[in-house]
Coordinates of C-alpha atoms in Angstrom, one line a residue:
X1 CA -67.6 -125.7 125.4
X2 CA -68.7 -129.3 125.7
X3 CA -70.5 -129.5 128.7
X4 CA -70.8 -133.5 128.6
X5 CA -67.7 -133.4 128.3
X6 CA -67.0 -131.6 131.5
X7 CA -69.5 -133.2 133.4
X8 CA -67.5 -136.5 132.5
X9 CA -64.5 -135.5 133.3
X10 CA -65.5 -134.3 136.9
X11 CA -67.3 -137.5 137.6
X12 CA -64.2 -139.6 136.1
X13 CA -62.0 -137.5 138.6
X14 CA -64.5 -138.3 141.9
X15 CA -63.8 -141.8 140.5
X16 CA -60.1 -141.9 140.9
X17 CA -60.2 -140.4 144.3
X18 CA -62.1 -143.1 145.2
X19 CA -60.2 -145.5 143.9
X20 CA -56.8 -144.1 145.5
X21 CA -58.4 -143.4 148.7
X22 CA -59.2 -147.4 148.6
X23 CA -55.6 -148.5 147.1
X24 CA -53.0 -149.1 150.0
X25 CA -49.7 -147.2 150.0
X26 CA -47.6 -150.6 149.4
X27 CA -49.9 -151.2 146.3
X28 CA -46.9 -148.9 144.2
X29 CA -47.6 -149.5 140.7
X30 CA -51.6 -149.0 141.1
X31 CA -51.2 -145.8 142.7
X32 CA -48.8 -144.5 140.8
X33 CA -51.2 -145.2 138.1
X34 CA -54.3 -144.0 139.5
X35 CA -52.2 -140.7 140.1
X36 CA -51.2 -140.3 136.3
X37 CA -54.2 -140.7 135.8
X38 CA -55.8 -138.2 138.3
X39 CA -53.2 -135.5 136.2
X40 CA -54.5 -136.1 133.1
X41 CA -57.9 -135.2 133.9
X42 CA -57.1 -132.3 136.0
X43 CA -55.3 -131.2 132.9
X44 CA -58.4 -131.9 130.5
X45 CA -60.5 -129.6 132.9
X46 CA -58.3 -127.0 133.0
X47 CA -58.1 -126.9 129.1
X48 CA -61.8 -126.7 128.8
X49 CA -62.9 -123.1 128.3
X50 CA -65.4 -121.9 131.2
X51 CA -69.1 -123.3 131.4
X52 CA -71.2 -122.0 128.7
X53 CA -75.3 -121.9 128.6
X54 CA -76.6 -125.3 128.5
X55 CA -78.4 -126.1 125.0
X56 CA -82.4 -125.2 125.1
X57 CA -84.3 -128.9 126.0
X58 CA -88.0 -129.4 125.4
X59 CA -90.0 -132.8 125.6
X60 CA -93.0 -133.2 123.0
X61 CA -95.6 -136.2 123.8
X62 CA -98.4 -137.3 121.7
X63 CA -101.7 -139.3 122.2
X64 CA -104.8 -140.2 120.5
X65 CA -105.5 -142.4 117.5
X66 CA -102.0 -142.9 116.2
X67 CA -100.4 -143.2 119.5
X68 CA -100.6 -147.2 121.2
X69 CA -99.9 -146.3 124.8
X70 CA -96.6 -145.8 125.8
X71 CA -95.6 -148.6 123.7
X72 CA -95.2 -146.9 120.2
X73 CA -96.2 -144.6 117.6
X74 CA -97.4 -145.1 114.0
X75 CA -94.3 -144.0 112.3
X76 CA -95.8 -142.3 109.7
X77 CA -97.5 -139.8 111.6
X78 CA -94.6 -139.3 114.2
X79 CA -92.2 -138.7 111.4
X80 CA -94.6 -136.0 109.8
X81 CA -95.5 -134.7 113.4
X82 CA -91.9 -134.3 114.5
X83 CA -90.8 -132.7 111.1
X84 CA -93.4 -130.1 111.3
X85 CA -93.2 -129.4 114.9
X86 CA -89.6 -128.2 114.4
X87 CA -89.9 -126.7 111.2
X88 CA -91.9 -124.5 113.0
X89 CA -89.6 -123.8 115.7
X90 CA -86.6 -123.4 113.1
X91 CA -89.0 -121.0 110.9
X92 CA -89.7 -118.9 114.3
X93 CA -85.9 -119.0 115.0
X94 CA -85.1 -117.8 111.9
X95 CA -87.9 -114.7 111.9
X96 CA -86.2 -113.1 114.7
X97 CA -83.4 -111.4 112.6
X98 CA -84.8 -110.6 109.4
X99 CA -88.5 -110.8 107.8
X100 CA -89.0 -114.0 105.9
X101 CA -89.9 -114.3 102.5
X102 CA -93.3 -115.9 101.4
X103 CA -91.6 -118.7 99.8
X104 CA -87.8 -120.1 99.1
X105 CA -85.4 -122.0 101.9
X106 CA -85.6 -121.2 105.6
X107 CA -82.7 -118.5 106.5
X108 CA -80.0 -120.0 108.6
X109 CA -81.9 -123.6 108.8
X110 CA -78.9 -125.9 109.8
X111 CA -78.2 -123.6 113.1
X112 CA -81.7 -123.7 114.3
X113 CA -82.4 -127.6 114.3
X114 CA -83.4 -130.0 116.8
X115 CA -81.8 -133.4 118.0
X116 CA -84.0 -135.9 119.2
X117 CA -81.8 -137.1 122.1
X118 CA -84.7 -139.8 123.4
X119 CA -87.9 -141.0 123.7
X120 CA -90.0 -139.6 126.5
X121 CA -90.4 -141.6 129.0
X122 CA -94.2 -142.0 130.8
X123 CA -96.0 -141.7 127.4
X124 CA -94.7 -142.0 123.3
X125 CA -92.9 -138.7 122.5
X126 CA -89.3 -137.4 122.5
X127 CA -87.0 -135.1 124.1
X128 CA -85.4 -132.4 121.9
X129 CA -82.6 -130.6 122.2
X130 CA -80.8 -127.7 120.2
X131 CA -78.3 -128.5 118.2
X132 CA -74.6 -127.1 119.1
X133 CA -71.9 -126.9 116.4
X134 CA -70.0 -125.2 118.8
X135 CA -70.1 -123.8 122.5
X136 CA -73.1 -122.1 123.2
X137 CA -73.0 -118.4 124.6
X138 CA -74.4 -117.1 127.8
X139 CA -77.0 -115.3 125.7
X140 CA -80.5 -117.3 124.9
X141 CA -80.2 -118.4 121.6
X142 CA -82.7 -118.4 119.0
X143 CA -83.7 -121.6 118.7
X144 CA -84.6 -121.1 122.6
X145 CA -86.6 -117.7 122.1
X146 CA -88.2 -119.7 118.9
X147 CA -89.3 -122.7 121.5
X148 CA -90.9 -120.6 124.4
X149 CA -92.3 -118.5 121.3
X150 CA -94.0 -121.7 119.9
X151 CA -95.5 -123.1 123.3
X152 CA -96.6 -119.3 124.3
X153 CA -98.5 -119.2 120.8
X154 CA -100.1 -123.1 120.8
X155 CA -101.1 -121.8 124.7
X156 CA -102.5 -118.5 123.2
X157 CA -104.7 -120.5 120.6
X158 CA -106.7 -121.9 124.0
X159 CA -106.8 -118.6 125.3
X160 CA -109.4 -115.3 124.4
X161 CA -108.8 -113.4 121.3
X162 CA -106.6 -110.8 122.7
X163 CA -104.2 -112.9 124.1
X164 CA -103.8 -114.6 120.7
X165 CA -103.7 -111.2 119.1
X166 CA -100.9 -110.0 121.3
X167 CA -98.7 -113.0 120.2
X168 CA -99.4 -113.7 116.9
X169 CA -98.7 -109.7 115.8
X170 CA -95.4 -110.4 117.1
X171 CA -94.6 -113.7 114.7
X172 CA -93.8 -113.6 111.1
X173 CA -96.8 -114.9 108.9
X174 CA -94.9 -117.1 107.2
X175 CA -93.8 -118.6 110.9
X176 CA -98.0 -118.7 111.7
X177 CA -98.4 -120.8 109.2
X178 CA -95.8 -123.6 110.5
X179 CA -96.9 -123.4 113.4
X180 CA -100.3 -124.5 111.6
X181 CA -98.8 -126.8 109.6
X182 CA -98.1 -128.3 113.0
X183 CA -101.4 -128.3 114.1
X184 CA -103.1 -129.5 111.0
X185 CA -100.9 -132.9 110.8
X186 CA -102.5 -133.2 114.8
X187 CA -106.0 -132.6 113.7
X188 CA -105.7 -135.1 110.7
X189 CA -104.7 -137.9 112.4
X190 CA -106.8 -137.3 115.7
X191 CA -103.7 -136.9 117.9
X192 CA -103.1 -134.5 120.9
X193 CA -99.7 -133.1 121.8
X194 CA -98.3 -132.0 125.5
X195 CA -94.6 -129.7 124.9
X196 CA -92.9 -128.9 127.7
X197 CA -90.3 -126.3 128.0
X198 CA -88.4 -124.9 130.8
X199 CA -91.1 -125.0 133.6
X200 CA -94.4 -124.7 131.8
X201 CA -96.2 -127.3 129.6
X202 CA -98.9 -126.8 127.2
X203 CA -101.3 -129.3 126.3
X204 CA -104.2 -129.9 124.2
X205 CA -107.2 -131.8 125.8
X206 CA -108.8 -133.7 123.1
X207 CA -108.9 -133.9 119.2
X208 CA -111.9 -131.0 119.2
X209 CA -109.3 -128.9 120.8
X210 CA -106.6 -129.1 118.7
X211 CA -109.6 -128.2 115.3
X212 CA -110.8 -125.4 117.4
X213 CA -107.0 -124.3 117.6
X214 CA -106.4 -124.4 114.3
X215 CA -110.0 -122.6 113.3
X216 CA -108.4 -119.7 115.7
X217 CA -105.2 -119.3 113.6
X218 CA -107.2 -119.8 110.0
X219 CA -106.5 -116.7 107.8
X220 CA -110.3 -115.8 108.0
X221 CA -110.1 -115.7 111.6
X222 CA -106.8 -114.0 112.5
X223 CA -106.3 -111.4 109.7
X224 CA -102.9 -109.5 109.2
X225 CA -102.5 -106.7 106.9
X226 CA -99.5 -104.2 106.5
X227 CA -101.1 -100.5 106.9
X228 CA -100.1 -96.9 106.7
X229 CA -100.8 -94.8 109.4
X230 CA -100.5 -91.1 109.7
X231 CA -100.1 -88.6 112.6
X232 CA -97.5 -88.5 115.2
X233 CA -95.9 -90.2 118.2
X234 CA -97.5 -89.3 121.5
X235 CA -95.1 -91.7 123.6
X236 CA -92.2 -94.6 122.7
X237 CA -91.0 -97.4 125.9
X238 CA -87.8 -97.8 124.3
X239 CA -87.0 -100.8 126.7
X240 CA -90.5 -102.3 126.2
X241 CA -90.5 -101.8 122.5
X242 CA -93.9 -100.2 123.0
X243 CA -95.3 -96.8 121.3
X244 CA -98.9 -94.9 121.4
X245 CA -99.7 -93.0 118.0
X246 CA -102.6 -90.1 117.6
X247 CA -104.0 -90.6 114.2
X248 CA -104.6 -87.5 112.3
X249 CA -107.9 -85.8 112.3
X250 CA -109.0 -87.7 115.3
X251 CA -108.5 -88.4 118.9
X252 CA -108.0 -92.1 118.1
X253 CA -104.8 -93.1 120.0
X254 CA -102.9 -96.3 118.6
X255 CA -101.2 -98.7 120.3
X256 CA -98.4 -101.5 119.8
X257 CA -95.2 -103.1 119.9
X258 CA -92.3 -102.2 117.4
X259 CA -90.6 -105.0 115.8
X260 CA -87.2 -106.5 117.1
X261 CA -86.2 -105.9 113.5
X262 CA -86.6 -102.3 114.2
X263 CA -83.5 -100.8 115.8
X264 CA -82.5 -97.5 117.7
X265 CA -85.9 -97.6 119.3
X266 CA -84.9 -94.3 121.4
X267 CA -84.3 -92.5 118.5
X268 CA -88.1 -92.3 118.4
X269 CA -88.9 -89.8 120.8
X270 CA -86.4 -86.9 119.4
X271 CA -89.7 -86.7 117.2
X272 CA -92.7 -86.8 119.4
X273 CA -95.7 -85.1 118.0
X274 CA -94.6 -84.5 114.6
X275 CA -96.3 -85.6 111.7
X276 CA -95.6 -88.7 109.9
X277 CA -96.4 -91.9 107.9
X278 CA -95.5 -95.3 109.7
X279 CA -95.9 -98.3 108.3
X280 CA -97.3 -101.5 111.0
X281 CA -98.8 -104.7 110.5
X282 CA -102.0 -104.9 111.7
X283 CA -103.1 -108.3 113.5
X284 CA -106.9 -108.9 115.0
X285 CA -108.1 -112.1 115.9
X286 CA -112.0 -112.6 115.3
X287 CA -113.7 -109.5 116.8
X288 CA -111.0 -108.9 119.2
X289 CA -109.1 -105.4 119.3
X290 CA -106.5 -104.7 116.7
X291 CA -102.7 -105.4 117.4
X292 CA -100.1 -103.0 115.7
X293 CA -96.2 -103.6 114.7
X294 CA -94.1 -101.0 113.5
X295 CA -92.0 -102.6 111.0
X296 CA -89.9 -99.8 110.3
X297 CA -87.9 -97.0 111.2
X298 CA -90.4 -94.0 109.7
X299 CA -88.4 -91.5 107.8
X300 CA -89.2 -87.4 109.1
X301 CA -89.2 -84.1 106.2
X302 CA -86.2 -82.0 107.6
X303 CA -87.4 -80.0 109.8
X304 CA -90.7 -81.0 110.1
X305 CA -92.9 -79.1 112.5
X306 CA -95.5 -80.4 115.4
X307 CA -98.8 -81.7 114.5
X308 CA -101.1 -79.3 115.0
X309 CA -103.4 -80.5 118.1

């Protein structure tokens, strides 16, 4: 549903009330106008369907070279700063049904945008909100996961390695590198950024900040690489999408976080300690530990036996 529209309607109605509270019984015509009127919108409010989730609402604000005050922005940079930021986001949004390919169109790109719906107020930036082509549903929608994903990964990039790791394993590389596509239009033009979303804010300190950042997500520095690993399941948190794997011919115990892709998580423990090949993506960030995502649903031999210990 249109929840302006609602919230219109409902102050329009506290309206008329006052106004016939106000109008005197001998004044006919005005009340008996007032009242038609008071109908109409009752019947507008009960036509509306019932409240659905408000759209996802973040505020992004820039300083530094390209940024005079409060007063304005070079247009050229906020154009290119604002079309990367939610390329990003629409990227992310888009990566959380189905892997992405390395190149070719964004999946699903016109129902993850962004509408700038003003200019923040207190410094040069805007508000975003999601864009609605029809009522929203009580669940979070993409484009919301995709906006606390983004902050929660710009946050991670001024954080220790394995706070970066534990994010970045989780977002599709082709995402990662929007994100620092972002960054890089900051770092050329000596800006900053503050984003705020739902009650957390992010912000980069100074124009050093925002390089080091982007060092941190450089391919040299936060390396992915889809591996096979062998052995067998030890233990699988269905509702935390979590598993521990014992590689063969060791006591080397693995673990990570299975992909959202992945589905019938609980399936996994009807095959504890059997042997198999799994395929994950590992993620390490400098000389951190190694993250691992299982990608897929590994496929077991009929009747395949326990690992031997």
């Amino acid at each position: 549903m249109n929840t302006d529209q609602r919230n219109f309607l409902l102050a329009e109605r506290e309206t008329v009330k006052r106004m016939l509270a106000k109008t005197p019984a001998t004044a006919i015509l005005t009340r008996m106008s007032d009242e038609a009127r008071l109908r109409n919108i009752e019947a507008e409010l009960a036509a509306l369907p019932a409240d659905g989730r408000s759209p996802a609402r973040a505020r992004l604000t820039f300083n530094g070279l390209p940024v005079i005050g409060s007063h304005g922005i070079f247009a050229d940079f906020g154009m290119k700063a604002v079309s990367s930021f939610t390329d990003a986001v629409a990227t992310v949004a888009a990566s959380l049904s189905a892997p992405l390919a390395a190149m070719g169109p964004i999946p699903n790109r016109d129902q993850n945008q962004l509408l700038i719906t003003n200019t923040a107020v207190g410094s040069f930036g805007f508000e975003l909100e999601e864009y609605r082509a029809q009522e929203l549903l009580d669940d979070e929608s993409a484009v919301a996961v995709a906006l606390d994903r983004t902050q929660s990964l710009l946050q991670a990039t001024l954080g220790q390695d394995d706070e970066l790791a534990d994010i970045a394993s989780e977002t599709d590389p082709r995402a990662l590198d929007k994100v620092r596509g972002f960054l890089r239009v900051l770092a050329d033009n000596e800006a900053i950024c503050t984003l705020q979303y739902g009650d957390k804010a992010m912000r980069f300190a100074d124009p050093g900040q925002v390089r080091r950042s982007l060092d941190r997500l450089a391919a040299d520095n936060l390396r992915e690489s889809q591996e096979t690993l062998e052995g067998e399941f030890v233990g699988v948190l269905p509702v935390a999408r979590s598993f521990e794997f014992k590689l063969s011919g060791s006591d080397e115990i693995v673990r990570g976080k299975i992909s959202p892709k992945v589905g019938d998580v609980g399936m996994l423990n009807d095959h504890l300690h059997q042997r198999v090949r799994v395929e994950a993506m590992r993620t390490q960030v400098g000389n951190g530990r190694p993250r691992f995502l299982l990608t897929h649903i590994p496929q077991w031999a009929a009747g395949a036996a326990p690992a031997s210990s």
